[in-house]
């Protein structure tokens, strides 16, 4: 199957920005808190720095390292590297020193003609590895140094220092190099030319209706290629790029407040993070693009009402995103990844490299203007992943390793991975890289890493399985804490597993490979009972430990266990707050779970809230005589939470509205066992009170009534004997009319 579209225009990505400077010089280009720069000011500062870089020898395809925290200076550095003719290489200061050193040495070895220049902030000098900031031949410029913003003498023949440098940059020359996870344990630098960036920015601007007056949030880390989408889509269209502090983006509640405060109108975000944000009270937010991981039907339905929502398929090697599906209600199943954007070709190939028939699954291979050059210093890997296009003369296809099928409407449906690469919270991760780093620990004999759904099946998390090394005693004292600390020094935080399980031996397949399907779930037993384990000491701690155990799939939970070391994340924190409200009758803010990530500390906070006092948290948490918090009885009407009251009130304004109802079709494969399916549904209804809850009005106000479990009715309609056309028509009626 092949889908073909159009090519891209001959212009650089910073050329689009410079054209916009001419059109709207006084408009605000970038804002960070109370500080901002107009298009003219941003262009002038970037030009001055670009002339510095030109004097240091930066030319087309020259590499410029960029190690900077979120700031106006960071955006200046990105543009300056491009204007000088070079390509910027993001070096996230939050990465471990060992990873940064590897990346920088890889960059240096990949630039034999002209050693790379580093742009960084002086305040990071003590944070970054010394081999990055050594001023070899004065090839380090500090973005927060006044000298960097001063007006240098422009190189001969280039006009004034405030003018655009005369760097001849073709669309096929590099714009940036992004490092992604590597299956061999080595991160790999992806070489991204201007042509693909220009193409995807124009498509994003069209799909999301970005232009003057738009406010685009810069959410992604600079080391994640979604940041290029945010920065350049804003600056190429006359929009305002809105920066915010990293800690603001850590929880859904804080992010929601920032979206409202900054009147953000355009947002690029992974679906799992979007799930943590309340969709109401964001009137300015008009356009959202999700990608990096699968988007659920529930998420799509929540956020597509009254807004533009686009689901994108986003491989770095095809330049940010390659296919897109604008979504619209009603949404009853997980959305497809859509059709290829302009300039992109899509081919689905079988294991022999032959195109598959429509409707069959095949490896998703991408061609066209978005395909990157390959990997820095990795010619063998480049040859393996980038193959000749059998249709276009001289063209190449990127083998994504993803499986997809073409739907009847011509769109594409994502199925899964061919290999062991996964995406979690928008980050693409090679499980092999984590396994390789684990294998470097002296106490590890064998390690395997998988991505598993968490205890409630709402998100995926990384789980590491480890066999300790016995000889010499090097693995005898190996603990979860020791492994986590070891990995944190070598990998970004999103690649550190959230759960660890020690095994006597790895389960193996008959061919001698690790049988990943036989690896036990972390919830089957507590991975490791630490010597300082303390059991719950009162009713409050017992209730919290039970909630944690059910959500995390870990048993038992001690009062000093750290939520996030047991596998928790922002979604789990939100679920804890909800369970505490529903079961203990105490309203708890999500940030308080982050601030008090142990059962003891959180129980102390609950005691404060229940008593309405302001006692010292540490002393309260350490004292076993906390006033007991008793679960609310379920044998009568219950009060509504604030969120339930709001939805109930809105429902009274529009009786019968289905705005908060979700309908979906479930596809099952294999032999159907109706009694087993009915029993499973029965268990779900019995377990989840919300499925048995109604909200009648009593005395003029709403209450919630939890009904006892009832017998679930499961109608069975057999369509097998009907002709194909009648079968399809009947199925359509069942889905749309009778659900």
XYZ file of C-alpha atoms in Angstrom:
739
model
C 0.000 0.000 0.000
C 1.410 3.426 -0.960
C 0.063 6.924 -0.243
C 1.703 9.849 -2.023
C 1.507 13.578 -1.356
C 3.263 16.800 -2.338
C 6.824 18.087 -1.809
C 8.100 21.026 0.313
C 9.227 24.516 -0.728
C 12.893 25.564 -0.968
C 13.459 27.584 2.207
C 15.193 27.124 5.561
C 13.287 27.007 8.828
C 14.914 30.225 10.087
C 14.075 31.755 6.716
C 10.389 31.364 7.611
C 11.076 33.204 10.878
C 12.933 36.016 9.107
C 10.021 36.463 6.691
C 7.698 36.765 9.694
C 9.987 39.388 11.269
C 9.440 41.530 8.175
C 5.659 41.140 8.452
C 5.170 41.631 12.225
C 8.342 43.142 13.752
C 6.604 44.589 16.824
C 4.482 41.528 17.697
C 5.520 39.511 20.764
C 7.515 36.497 19.583
C 8.378 34.801 22.881
C 7.237 35.335 26.481
C 8.564 33.926 29.739
C 6.802 35.219 32.831
C 7.067 39.012 32.838
C 9.817 39.015 30.178
C 9.243 38.974 26.440
C 10.885 39.750 23.115
C 9.257 41.100 19.980
C 9.995 39.519 16.622
C 12.436 42.342 15.811
C 14.187 42.090 19.206
C 14.473 38.316 19.017
C 15.847 38.532 15.479
C 18.402 41.185 16.476
C 19.676 39.186 19.476
C 19.856 35.981 17.438
C 21.732 37.794 14.640
C 24.358 39.143 17.032
C 25.001 35.702 18.477
C 24.986 34.157 15.001
C 27.785 36.520 13.928
C 29.793 35.333 16.965
C 29.266 31.769 15.785
C 30.251 32.668 12.218
C 33.517 34.135 13.484
C 34.158 30.831 15.295
C 33.838 29.006 11.989
C 30.257 27.718 12.119
C 29.103 26.997 8.605
C 26.355 24.855 6.974
C 26.171 21.440 8.662
C 28.404 22.654 11.501
C 27.185 21.409 14.875
C 26.394 23.766 17.767
C 25.726 22.216 21.175
C 22.979 23.921 23.173
C 22.831 23.262 26.931
C 20.314 25.698 28.417
C 17.423 25.788 30.819
C 14.071 27.147 29.641
C 14.598 30.844 29.015
C 14.509 33.540 26.358
C 18.228 32.818 25.915
C 17.436 29.237 24.907
C 15.270 30.418 21.998
C 17.933 32.955 20.983
C 20.500 30.129 20.949
C 18.338 27.909 18.726
C 17.843 30.645 16.139
C 21.458 31.820 16.281
C 22.805 28.345 15.517
C 20.512 28.115 12.486
C 21.215 31.651 11.265
C 24.957 30.964 11.395
C 24.338 28.079 9.021
C 24.784 25.364 11.638
C 22.602 22.761 13.276
C 21.817 22.870 16.984
C 22.278 19.818 19.220
C 20.132 19.936 22.397
C 22.000 18.828 25.548
C 19.415 18.721 28.325
C 21.051 19.881 31.606
C 18.739 17.475 33.429
C 20.384 14.437 31.813
C 23.000 12.454 33.790
C 26.577 13.656 33.335
C 27.651 10.353 31.761
C 24.971 10.591 29.057
C 25.815 14.232 28.284
C 29.521 13.372 28.004
C 28.775 10.529 25.592
C 26.582 12.768 23.433
C 29.188 15.554 23.333
C 32.021 13.192 22.427
C 29.802 11.728 19.696
C 29.155 15.244 18.374
C 32.867 16.110 18.435
C 33.813 12.935 16.566
C 31.089 13.647 14.008
C 32.532 17.087 13.169
C 36.098 16.411 11.959
C 36.321 19.471 9.706
C 35.205 22.053 12.275
C 35.006 21.220 16.008
C 31.589 22.043 17.428
C 30.788 25.157 19.428
C 28.884 24.945 22.723
C 26.218 27.446 23.771
C 25.344 27.192 27.457
C 24.523 29.289 30.512
C 27.235 30.259 32.950
C 25.032 29.276 35.860
C 25.180 25.690 34.569
C 28.995 25.540 34.642
C 28.947 23.559 37.890
C 26.185 21.250 36.656
C 27.412 20.223 33.214
C 30.312 17.759 32.814
C 33.706 19.473 32.609
C 34.386 18.086 29.127
C 31.470 20.149 27.798
C 32.473 23.510 29.234
C 36.240 23.374 28.697
C 37.057 26.353 26.481
C 39.137 24.532 23.903
C 40.100 27.252 21.462
C 37.456 29.570 22.998
C 34.634 27.494 21.447
C 32.237 27.968 24.384
C 29.798 30.905 24.475
C 27.682 31.684 27.533
C 24.175 32.790 26.622
C 23.749 34.670 29.919
C 27.048 36.518 29.510
C 26.641 40.175 28.415
C 29.398 39.595 25.857
C 27.193 37.097 24.038
C 24.506 39.752 23.537
C 26.978 42.475 22.600
C 27.370 43.606 19.015
C 30.469 41.908 17.554
C 32.136 42.958 14.353
C 30.370 41.067 11.589
C 32.534 38.895 9.319
C 33.680 40.611 6.155
C 30.997 40.936 3.507
C 28.091 40.227 5.876
C 26.865 43.753 6.610
C 26.082 44.983 10.112
C 26.031 42.740 13.177
C 22.275 43.260 13.628
C 21.540 42.104 10.089
C 20.722 38.549 9.082
C 23.992 36.646 8.424
C 24.559 35.766 4.808
C 24.798 32.042 5.419
C 23.779 30.039 2.376
C 21.714 27.194 3.790
C 19.989 24.736 1.488
C 16.852 22.797 2.523
C 18.921 19.588 2.555
C 21.396 20.862 5.138
C 21.016 20.066 8.829
C 18.724 22.008 11.145
C 19.247 19.991 14.330
C 20.489 16.692 15.751
C 18.197 14.996 18.293
C 19.443 12.090 20.422
C 17.009 9.233 20.964
C 17.226 6.019 22.946
C 19.407 3.310 21.389
C 18.785 -0.450 21.422
C 22.510 -1.209 21.901
C 22.794 0.909 25.039
C 24.138 3.906 23.093
C 21.953 6.951 22.374
C 21.848 7.760 18.677
C 21.857 11.206 17.089
C 19.195 11.704 14.396
C 20.308 14.080 11.595
C 17.335 16.286 10.679
C 17.508 18.621 7.618
C 15.620 21.887 7.145
C 13.379 20.523 4.384
C 11.441 18.183 6.634
C 11.102 20.746 9.450
C 9.705 23.379 7.077
C 7.240 20.838 5.720
C 5.924 19.686 9.096
C 5.693 23.239 10.471
C 3.558 24.337 7.529
C 1.314 21.312 7.989
C 0.989 21.919 11.733
C 0.113 25.567 11.163
C -2.606 24.501 8.725
C -4.035 21.696 10.862
C -4.043 23.744 14.089
C -4.884 27.146 12.543
C -1.816 28.829 14.087
C -1.165 32.467 13.219
C -0.888 35.999 14.624
C -2.720 36.113 17.934
C -2.118 32.424 18.711
C -0.265 31.519 21.920
C 1.729 28.281 21.649
C 2.979 26.610 24.834
C 6.587 25.381 24.789
C 5.946 22.198 26.752
C 8.488 19.630 25.545
C 12.111 19.426 26.644
C 14.493 20.840 24.034
C 15.970 17.340 23.733
C 12.585 16.042 22.525
C 11.752 16.873 18.903
C 8.240 18.056 19.799
C 10.005 21.220 21.039
C 10.998 22.018 17.449
C 7.337 21.749 16.437
C 6.317 24.180 19.185
C 9.109 26.709 18.621
C 9.040 26.895 14.843
C 5.277 26.616 14.345
C 4.928 29.687 16.561
C 7.827 31.731 15.164
C 7.074 30.944 11.516
C 3.458 32.143 11.761
C 3.518 35.301 13.896
C 2.246 33.551 17.024
C 3.629 34.018 20.550
C 5.758 31.195 21.973
C 4.940 30.858 25.689
C 7.694 29.484 27.941
C 7.107 28.245 31.462
C 9.185 26.693 34.209
C 9.788 22.963 34.082
C 8.252 22.292 37.494
C 4.975 23.835 36.304
C 4.632 21.014 33.792
C 5.025 18.165 36.281
C 1.373 17.787 37.346
C -1.918 18.138 35.556
C -3.332 20.618 38.064
C -0.360 23.003 37.785
C -0.301 22.635 34.007
C -4.012 23.386 33.808
C -3.533 26.560 35.856
C -0.674 27.636 33.589
C -2.712 27.006 30.437
C -5.469 29.220 31.837
C -3.127 31.916 33.215
C -1.171 32.227 29.956
C -4.303 31.965 27.757
C -2.585 29.229 25.726
C -4.473 28.559 22.510
C -2.285 25.873 20.874
C -0.896 22.837 22.683
C 1.225 19.837 21.653
C 1.120 17.168 24.365
C 1.323 13.393 24.977
C -2.135 11.887 25.670
C -1.184 10.550 29.125
C -0.240 14.042 30.320
C -3.362 15.520 28.728
C -5.395 13.016 30.766
C -4.262 14.736 33.980
C -5.656 18.145 32.947
C -9.270 19.233 33.464
C -10.717 20.251 30.104
C -13.090 22.840 31.529
C -12.254 26.486 32.263
C -9.790 26.710 29.355
C -11.726 28.895 26.902
C -8.578 30.092 25.105
C -7.355 26.571 24.274
C -8.623 25.996 20.738
C -6.162 23.549 19.116
C -4.407 20.448 20.474
C -2.134 17.938 18.778
C -1.408 14.685 20.607
C 1.295 12.192 19.734
C 4.147 10.104 21.030
C 1.856 7.329 22.288
C -1.590 5.865 21.716
C -4.571 8.149 22.377
C -7.606 6.517 23.995
C -11.194 7.006 22.877
C -12.056 8.590 26.234
C -9.261 11.171 25.949
C -10.198 11.971 22.363
C -13.868 12.389 23.272
C -13.104 14.653 26.242
C -10.868 17.051 24.336
C -12.392 17.151 20.866
C -15.650 18.780 21.987
C -15.554 22.393 20.844
C -11.857 22.244 19.937
C -9.567 21.130 17.128
C -7.927 17.878 18.219
C -5.376 16.152 15.984
C -3.940 12.702 16.651
C -0.466 12.435 15.101
C 1.995 9.628 14.493
C 5.382 10.992 15.456
C 8.649 9.203 14.597
C 11.772 11.368 14.973
C 13.325 9.831 11.850
C 10.468 11.205 9.715
C 10.792 14.700 11.262
C 8.455 15.212 14.221
C 5.221 13.737 12.825
C 4.328 11.960 9.618
C 0.590 11.239 9.716
C -2.314 13.103 11.270
C -5.982 12.494 12.014
C -8.227 15.466 12.867
C -10.818 14.077 15.291
C -14.491 14.888 15.671
C -17.336 13.619 17.833
C -18.776 11.053 18.171
C -15.686 9.006 19.101
C -16.391 5.417 20.098
C -13.009 3.726 19.653
C -9.312 4.511 19.858
C -8.576 6.995 17.047
C -6.542 6.055 14.010
C -3.257 7.792 13.225
C -4.768 9.206 10.050
C -3.273 9.914 6.669
C 0.249 11.073 5.714
C 0.792 14.803 5.824
C 1.888 16.671 2.698
C 5.295 15.584 1.461
C 5.214 12.185 3.175
C 4.867 8.750 1.561
C 3.641 5.705 3.502
C 4.313 2.088 2.526
C 3.284 -0.994 4.530
C 5.673 -3.919 4.016
C 5.599 -7.557 5.081
C 8.546 -9.485 6.562
C 9.935 -10.045 3.045
C 9.859 -6.363 2.188
C 6.836 -6.669 -0.099
C 3.787 -4.343 0.071
C 0.844 -5.869 1.940
C -2.742 -5.934 0.715
C -5.242 -3.389 1.996
C -6.512 -4.348 5.443
C -3.473 -6.481 6.273
C -0.868 -5.552 8.884
C 2.582 -4.493 7.740
C 5.615 -2.595 8.962
C 5.009 1.122 8.554
C 7.749 2.580 6.318
C 7.965 6.293 5.607
C 9.365 8.173 2.640
C 9.298 11.687 1.219
C 10.665 15.026 2.377
C 10.455 14.180 6.080
C 12.934 11.302 6.019
C 16.118 12.359 7.813
C 19.694 11.716 6.690
C 20.272 8.936 9.192
C 22.233 8.624 12.426
C 25.386 10.498 13.402
C 28.452 8.214 13.300
C 26.227 5.126 12.862
C 26.514 4.147 9.197
C 25.600 0.478 9.774
C 22.474 1.353 11.744
C 21.563 3.957 9.125
C 21.825 1.328 6.374
C 19.663 -1.037 8.412
C 16.836 1.394 9.178
C 16.849 3.464 5.959
C 16.272 1.368 2.851
C 15.889 2.204 -0.864
C 12.417 3.186 -1.995
C 11.450 0.729 -4.710
C 9.049 3.247 -6.285
C 10.858 6.606 -6.217
C 14.216 6.724 -8.001
C 16.903 7.612 -5.466
C 14.336 7.781 -2.674
C 14.646 6.172 0.732
C 12.223 4.683 3.233
C 12.567 4.704 7.001
C 11.615 1.390 8.593
C 9.767 2.499 11.713
C 9.447 -0.904 13.367
C 5.741 -0.127 13.913
C 2.908 -2.282 12.640
C -0.128 -0.666 10.997
C -2.979 -1.471 8.639
C -4.914 0.613 6.147
C -8.566 1.169 7.043
C -11.478 1.233 4.627
C -11.475 5.051 4.569
C -7.787 5.158 3.604
C -6.535 6.085 7.066
C -3.955 4.149 9.039
C -4.497 2.187 12.246
C -1.523 1.691 14.577
C -1.221 -1.898 15.845
C 2.002 -2.206 17.832
C 5.764 -2.651 17.695
C 7.805 -5.087 15.656
C 10.689 -4.928 18.137
C 11.072 -3.925 21.793
C 10.870 -0.178 21.347
C 8.075 1.445 23.347
C 6.614 4.867 23.977
C 5.763 5.941 27.510
C 4.338 9.381 28.321
C 5.431 10.579 24.869
C 9.057 9.396 25.124
C 10.354 6.793 22.718
C 12.420 4.264 24.650
C 14.575 1.360 23.518
C 14.195 -1.276 26.216
C 17.526 -2.721 25.114
C 19.336 0.430 26.177
C 18.031 0.153 29.730
C 18.917 -3.538 29.801
C 22.429 -2.773 28.575
C 22.980 -0.201 31.324
C 21.576 -2.560 33.977
C 24.057 -5.177 32.785
C 26.914 -2.795 33.603
C 26.171 -3.080 37.340
C 28.581 -5.466 39.068
C 25.731 -7.057 41.021
C 23.536 -7.882 37.990
C 23.860 -11.194 36.200
C 20.890 -10.858 33.814
C 18.284 -8.145 33.293
C 15.147 -7.704 31.229
C 12.930 -4.634 30.955
C 9.335 -4.575 29.764
C 6.562 -1.991 29.571
C 3.488 -3.116 31.507
C 0.163 -1.568 32.320
C -0.058 -0.280 35.882
C -2.294 -1.709 38.569
C -5.460 -0.116 37.114
C -4.611 -0.677 33.446
C -4.665 3.068 32.674
C -1.034 3.654 31.732
C 2.198 1.855 30.994
C 5.263 1.791 33.205
C 8.740 0.320 32.897
C 9.417 -2.791 34.976
C 12.943 -4.204 35.366
C 13.516 -7.899 36.094
C 16.916 -8.694 37.581
C 18.827 -11.866 38.414
C 21.495 -11.086 41.006
C 25.097 -12.118 40.399
C 26.034 -14.734 42.974
C 29.736 -15.386 42.475
C 31.964 -13.293 44.705
C 28.999 -11.938 46.625
C 28.748 -8.847 44.400
C 24.993 -9.235 44.056
C 24.206 -10.328 47.586
C 23.362 -6.861 48.887
C 21.850 -5.534 45.660
C 18.679 -3.543 46.446
C 16.043 -1.638 44.548
C 17.429 1.645 45.860
C 20.937 0.769 44.703
C 19.757 -0.119 41.196
C 17.587 2.966 40.916
C 20.477 5.238 41.958
C 22.823 3.482 39.510
C 20.432 3.971 36.587
C 19.612 7.566 37.558
C 23.283 8.407 37.104
C 23.330 7.056 33.550
C 19.832 7.504 32.075
C 17.209 10.269 31.862
C 14.559 9.965 34.563
C 11.881 8.817 32.083
C 14.042 5.760 31.262
C 14.497 4.630 34.885
C 12.077 1.753 35.613
C 9.442 2.489 38.219
C 9.314 -1.103 39.492
C 12.000 -3.762 40.035
C 11.493 -7.508 40.487
C 14.340 -9.836 41.579
C 14.173 -13.352 40.121
C 16.131 -16.519 40.836
C 16.322 -17.109 37.061
C 14.846 -15.658 33.903
C 12.041 -17.634 32.220
C 13.323 -18.799 28.851
C 11.758 -19.797 25.542
C 12.740 -23.072 23.829
C 15.080 -21.052 21.593
C 17.022 -19.747 24.588
C 15.609 -16.215 24.660
C 13.993 -14.500 27.636
C 10.302 -15.379 27.668
C 8.945 -11.892 28.302
C 5.357 -13.096 28.418
C 6.236 -15.331 31.380
C 7.728 -12.522 33.472
C 5.563 -12.080 36.600
C 3.613 -8.879 37.185
C 5.072 -6.728 39.974
C 1.727 -6.879 41.768
C 2.001 -10.617 42.357
C 4.322 -9.927 45.299
C 6.250 -7.044 46.786
C 9.551 -7.015 44.827
C 11.713 -6.589 47.916
C 10.908 -6.199 51.611
C 13.448 -3.709 52.944
C 14.947 -4.168 56.395
C 13.417 -0.893 57.560
C 9.901 -1.838 56.444
C 7.271 -0.406 58.824
C 3.684 -1.654 58.659
C 0.711 0.737 59.003
C 0.148 1.771 62.621
C -3.400 3.161 62.664
C -6.620 3.375 60.653
C -5.468 6.274 58.488
C -2.217 4.589 57.459
C -4.005 1.280 56.908
C -6.527 2.958 54.580
C -3.817 4.744 52.599
C -1.624 1.623 52.386
C -4.606 -0.337 51.052
C -5.331 2.325 48.392
C -1.672 2.405 47.336
C -1.486 -1.373 47.185
C -4.568 -1.608 44.950
C -3.430 1.153 42.599
C 0.232 0.119 42.387
C -0.231 -3.637 42.446
C 2.344 -3.879 45.263
C 1.733 -5.745 48.531
C 2.515 -4.980 51.294
C 3.068 -1.200 51.383
C 5.048 0.256 54.288
C 4.430 3.658 55.834
C 7.852 4.952 54.726
C 7.735 3.593 51.163
C 8.036 6.277 48.484
C 5.053 6.296 46.115
C 7.176 7.056 43.060
C 9.818 4.459 43.895
C 7.059 1.830 43.986
C 5.975 2.738 40.459
C 3.681 5.710 41.000
C 3.315 8.625 38.608
C 1.070 11.637 38.093
C -1.963 9.564 37.074
C -1.624 7.380 40.169
C -1.318 10.521 42.312
C -4.596 11.821 40.863
C -6.276 8.468 41.529
C -5.055 8.511 45.139
C -6.569 11.963 45.650
C -9.869 10.736 44.193
C -9.916 7.591 46.333
C -9.121 9.582 49.483
C -12.022 11.910 48.704
C -14.476 9.123 47.944
C -13.468 6.654 50.660
C -12.155 8.834 53.480
C -14.218 11.951 52.923
C -11.230 14.322 52.788
C -10.539 16.678 49.842
C -6.849 16.314 48.959
C -5.040 18.355 46.286
C -2.906 16.371 43.829
C 0.284 18.428 44.511
C 0.029 17.371 48.162
C 0.549 13.761 47.078
C 3.752 14.807 45.290
C 4.904 16.794 48.327
C 4.191 13.921 50.763
C 5.000 10.725 48.824
C 4.926 8.338 51.819
C 1.950 6.844 53.629
C 3.114 8.334 56.947
C 3.506 11.854 55.603
C 0.234 11.773 53.694
C -1.631 10.384 56.726
C -0.320 13.315 58.736
C -1.683 15.726 56.151
C -5.065 13.985 56.174
C -5.198 14.370 59.957
C -4.554 18.102 59.555
C -7.277 18.454 56.948
C -9.756 16.405 58.953
C -9.092 18.451 62.088
C -8.925 21.782 60.232
C -5.701 22.600 62.065
C -2.158 23.483 61.038
C -0.055 21.048 63.036
C 3.522 20.401 62.025
C 3.500 17.702 59.328
C 6.718 15.969 60.295
C 5.791 15.535 63.931
C 2.280 14.444 63.005
C 3.590 11.936 60.494
C 6.029 10.468 63.001
C 3.455 10.124 65.797
C 1.442 6.890 65.774
C -1.471 8.532 67.636
C -2.989 10.242 64.589
C -6.767 10.683 64.984
C -8.359 7.814 63.057
C -10.010 8.492 59.705
C -12.932 6.141 59.228
C -14.171 5.283 55.705
C -17.567 6.786 54.884
C -20.398 4.196 55.278
C -22.095 3.093 52.025
C -25.562 2.270 53.386
C -27.227 5.630 52.703
C -27.122 8.791 50.573
C -23.677 10.423 50.328
C -22.666 14.028 49.611
C -21.247 14.913 46.207
C -17.669 16.019 45.609
C -17.045 19.474 44.149
C -16.450 17.993 40.688
C -19.646 15.913 40.881
C -21.687 18.937 41.973
C -20.410 20.899 38.979
C -21.318 18.169 36.496
C -24.727 17.635 38.155
C -25.465 21.357 37.899
C -24.483 21.436 34.205
C -26.721 18.439 33.588
C -29.683 20.311 35.102
C -29.149 23.075 32.530
C -29.252 20.521 29.717
C -31.346 17.527 30.851
C -30.609 14.327 28.979
C -27.267 15.580 27.667
C -24.767 12.835 26.875
C -21.745 15.165 27.023
C -20.293 13.160 29.896
C -21.334 9.716 28.630
C -18.911 7.543 26.718
C -19.992 4.891 24.232
C -17.550 2.494 22.665
C -17.341 -0.728 20.719
C -15.112 -3.477 22.094
C -13.442 -5.792 19.588
C -12.531 -9.258 20.922
C -10.359 -11.805 19.133
C -10.467 -15.580 19.508
C -13.292 -17.876 20.579
C -16.162 -16.038 22.262
C -17.263 -17.359 25.679
C -20.448 -15.361 26.513
C -20.822 -16.697 30.104
C -17.196 -15.820 30.880
C -17.630 -12.337 29.388
C -20.829 -11.799 31.380
C -19.093 -12.925 34.582
C -16.182 -10.524 33.895
C -18.594 -7.622 33.435
C -20.376 -8.684 36.612
C -17.088 -8.528 38.532
C -16.300 -5.080 37.132
C -19.681 -3.715 38.203
C -19.268 -5.250 41.653
C -15.770 -3.827 42.088
C -16.334 -0.269 40.859
C -18.917 1.655 42.865
C -19.145 4.450 40.318
C -20.810 2.029 37.876
C -23.577 1.494 40.459
C -24.007 5.126 41.482
C -26.952 7.409 40.746
C -27.471 11.058 41.676
C -31.090 11.697 42.700
C -32.258 15.027 44.093
C -33.292 14.845 47.763
C -34.746 17.921 49.444
C -33.859 20.077 46.431
C -30.189 19.059 46.359
C -28.262 16.142 44.815
C -26.899 13.148 46.670
C -25.130 10.059 45.429
C -26.611 6.652 46.092
C -24.468 3.537 45.652
C -26.653 0.590 44.692
C -25.807 -3.044 45.446
C -24.425 -5.135 42.577
C -27.021 -6.405 40.131
C -27.130 -9.094 37.498
C -25.561 -7.731 34.320
C -27.634 -8.327 31.213
C -25.507 -9.270 28.189
C -27.629 -9.509 25.012
C -26.096 -11.686 22.318
C -26.848 -10.923 18.657
C -25.475 -13.530 16.243
C -24.767 -12.069 12.791
C -22.741 -14.945 11.379
C -25.504 -16.378 9.167
C -26.447 -13.056 7.530
C -25.103 -12.000 4.105
C -22.089 -9.696 4.311
C -23.914 -6.476 3.296
C -26.806 -7.153 5.703
C -24.363 -8.124 8.452
C -22.494 -4.825 8.100
C -25.709 -2.789 8.033
C -27.033 -4.582 11.115
C -23.741 -4.004 12.967
C -23.876 -0.291 12.107
C -27.395 -0.048 13.551
C -26.351 -1.872 16.706
C -23.416 0.445 17.258
C -25.093 3.756 16.483
C -28.745 3.192 17.391
C -28.943 0.587 20.113
C -25.982 1.181 22.429
